[in-house]
Coordinates of C-alpha atoms in Angstrom, one line a residue:
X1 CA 67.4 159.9 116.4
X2 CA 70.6 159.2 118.4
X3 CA 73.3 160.8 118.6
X4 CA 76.9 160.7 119.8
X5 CA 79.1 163.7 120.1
X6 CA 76.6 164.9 117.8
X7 CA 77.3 162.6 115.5
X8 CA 74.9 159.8 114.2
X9 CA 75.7 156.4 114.7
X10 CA 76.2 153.9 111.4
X11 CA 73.8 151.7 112.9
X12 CA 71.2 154.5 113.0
X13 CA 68.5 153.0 110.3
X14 CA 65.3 155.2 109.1
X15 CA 65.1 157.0 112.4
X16 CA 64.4 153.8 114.4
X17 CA 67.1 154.2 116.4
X18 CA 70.3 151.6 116.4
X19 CA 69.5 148.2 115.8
X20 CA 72.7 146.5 117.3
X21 CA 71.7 146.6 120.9
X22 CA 74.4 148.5 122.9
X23 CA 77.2 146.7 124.4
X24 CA 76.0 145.6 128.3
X25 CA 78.8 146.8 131.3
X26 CA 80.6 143.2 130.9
X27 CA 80.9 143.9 127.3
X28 CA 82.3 147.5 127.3
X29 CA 85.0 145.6 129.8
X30 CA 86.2 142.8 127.4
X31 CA 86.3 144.8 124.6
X32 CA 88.4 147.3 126.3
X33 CA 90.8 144.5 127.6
X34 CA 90.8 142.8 123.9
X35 CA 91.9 146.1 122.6
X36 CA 94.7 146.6 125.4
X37 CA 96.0 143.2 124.8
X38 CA 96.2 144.0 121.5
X39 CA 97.7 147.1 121.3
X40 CA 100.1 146.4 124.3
X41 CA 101.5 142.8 122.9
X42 CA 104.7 143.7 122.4
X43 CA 105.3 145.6 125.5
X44 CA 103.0 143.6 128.5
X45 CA 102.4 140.1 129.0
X46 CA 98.6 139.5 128.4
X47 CA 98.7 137.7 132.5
X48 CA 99.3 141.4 134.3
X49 CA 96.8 143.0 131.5
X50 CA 94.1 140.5 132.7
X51 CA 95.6 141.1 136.5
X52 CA 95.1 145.0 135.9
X53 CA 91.9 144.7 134.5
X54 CA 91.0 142.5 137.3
X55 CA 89.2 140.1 134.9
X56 CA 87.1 137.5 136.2
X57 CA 86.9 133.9 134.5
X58 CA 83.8 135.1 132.8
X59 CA 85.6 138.3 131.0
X60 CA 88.2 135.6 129.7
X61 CA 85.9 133.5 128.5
X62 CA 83.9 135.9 126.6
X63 CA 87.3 137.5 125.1
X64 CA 88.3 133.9 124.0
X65 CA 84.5 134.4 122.0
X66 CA 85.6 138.1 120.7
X67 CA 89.3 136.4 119.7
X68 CA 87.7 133.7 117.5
X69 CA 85.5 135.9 116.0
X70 CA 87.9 138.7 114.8
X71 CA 89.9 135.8 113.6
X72 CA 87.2 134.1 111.9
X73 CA 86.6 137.2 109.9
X74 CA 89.7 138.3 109.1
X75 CA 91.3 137.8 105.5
X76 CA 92.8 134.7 104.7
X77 CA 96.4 135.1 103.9
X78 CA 97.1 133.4 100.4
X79 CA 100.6 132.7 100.3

Protein backbone atom coordinates (compact mmCIF):
# COMPACT_ATOMS: atom_id res chain seq x y z
CA UNK A 1 0.00 0.00 0.00
CA UNK A 2 1.15 3.64 -0.57
CA UNK A 3 1.37 6.01 1.40
CA UNK A 4 1.89 9.81 1.70
CA UNK A 5 2.80 11.51 4.93
CA UNK A 6 1.32 8.50 6.15
CA UNK A 7 -1.63 9.00 4.66
CA UNK A 8 -3.26 6.79 1.94
CA UNK A 9 -3.95 8.14 -1.28
CA UNK A 10 -7.88 8.37 -2.73
CA UNK A 11 -6.68 6.71 -5.67
CA UNK A 12 -5.37 3.79 -3.51
CA UNK A 13 -7.93 0.82 -4.74
CA UNK A 14 -7.95 -2.81 -2.93
CA UNK A 15 -4.32 -2.65 -2.18
CA UNK A 16 -3.21 -2.51 -5.80
CA UNK A 17 -1.60 0.56 -5.48
CA UNK A 18 -2.88 4.00 -7.33
CA UNK A 19 -4.27 3.61 -10.52
CA UNK A 20 -3.88 7.20 -11.86
CA UNK A 21 -0.23 6.97 -12.90
CA UNK A 22 1.80 9.75 -11.12
CA UNK A 23 2.26 12.98 -12.69
CA UNK A 24 5.76 12.81 -14.97
CA UNK A 25 8.53 15.92 -14.02
CA UNK A 26 6.85 18.08 -16.96
CA UNK A 27 3.53 17.55 -15.36
CA UNK A 28 4.44 18.37 -11.68
CA UNK A 29 5.83 21.75 -13.61
CA UNK A 30 2.55 22.84 -15.36
CA UNK A 31 0.43 22.10 -12.75
CA UNK A 32 2.47 24.15 -10.47
CA UNK A 33 2.55 27.17 -12.93
CA UNK A 34 -1.52 26.66 -13.64
CA UNK A 35 -1.93 26.96 -9.96
CA UNK A 36 0.43 30.14 -9.62
CA UNK A 37 -1.35 31.72 -12.47
CA UNK A 38 -4.28 31.18 -10.87
CA UNK A 39 -3.76 32.17 -7.60
CA UNK A 40 -1.48 35.25 -8.51
CA UNK A 41 -4.13 36.76 -11.33
CA UNK A 42 -4.74 39.61 -9.71
CA UNK A 43 -1.36 40.55 -8.58
CA UNK A 44 1.23 39.30 -11.73
CA UNK A 45 0.73 39.28 -15.28
CA UNK A 46 0.64 35.57 -16.43
CA UNK A 47 4.01 36.70 -19.13
CA UNK A 48 6.66 37.20 -15.99
CA UNK A 49 4.87 33.93 -14.22
CA UNK A 50 5.68 31.91 -17.39
CA UNK A 51 9.17 34.00 -17.50
CA UNK A 52 9.83 32.86 -13.78
CA UNK A 53 8.95 29.57 -14.35
CA UNK A 54 11.05 29.56 -17.30
CA UNK A 55 8.42 27.72 -19.32
CA UNK A 56 9.21 26.33 -22.56
CA UNK A 57 6.59 26.28 -25.56
CA UNK A 58 5.82 22.75 -24.53
CA UNK A 59 4.70 23.64 -20.72
CA UNK A 60 2.36 26.26 -22.43
CA UNK A 61 1.01 24.07 -24.56
CA UNK A 62 0.18 21.46 -22.23
CA UNK A 63 -1.34 24.25 -19.66
CA UNK A 64 -3.60 25.48 -22.55
CA UNK A 65 -4.72 21.33 -22.33
CA UNK A 66 -5.04 21.60 -18.26
CA UNK A 67 -7.03 25.21 -18.88
CA UNK A 68 -9.65 23.61 -21.22
CA UNK A 69 -10.12 20.82 -19.18
CA UNK A 70 -10.85 22.52 -15.76
CA UNK A 71 -13.12 24.61 -17.79
CA UNK A 72 -14.73 21.95 -19.53
CA UNK A 73 -15.70 20.46 -16.16
CA UNK A 74 -16.56 23.16 -14.34
CA UNK A 75 -20.35 24.10 -13.56
CA UNK A 76 -22.24 25.83 -15.96
CA UNK A 77 -23.44 29.13 -14.75
CA UNK A 78 -27.33 29.28 -15.29
CA UNK A 79 -28.19 32.73 -15.24
Amino acid sequence: MQTVDDATPDCEVEGKGCLIPALTQRGQKVMEMHTLLKSLHDLVDPGTILSMCEAQKEDIEYLAIVEAEVRKNQPKNEN
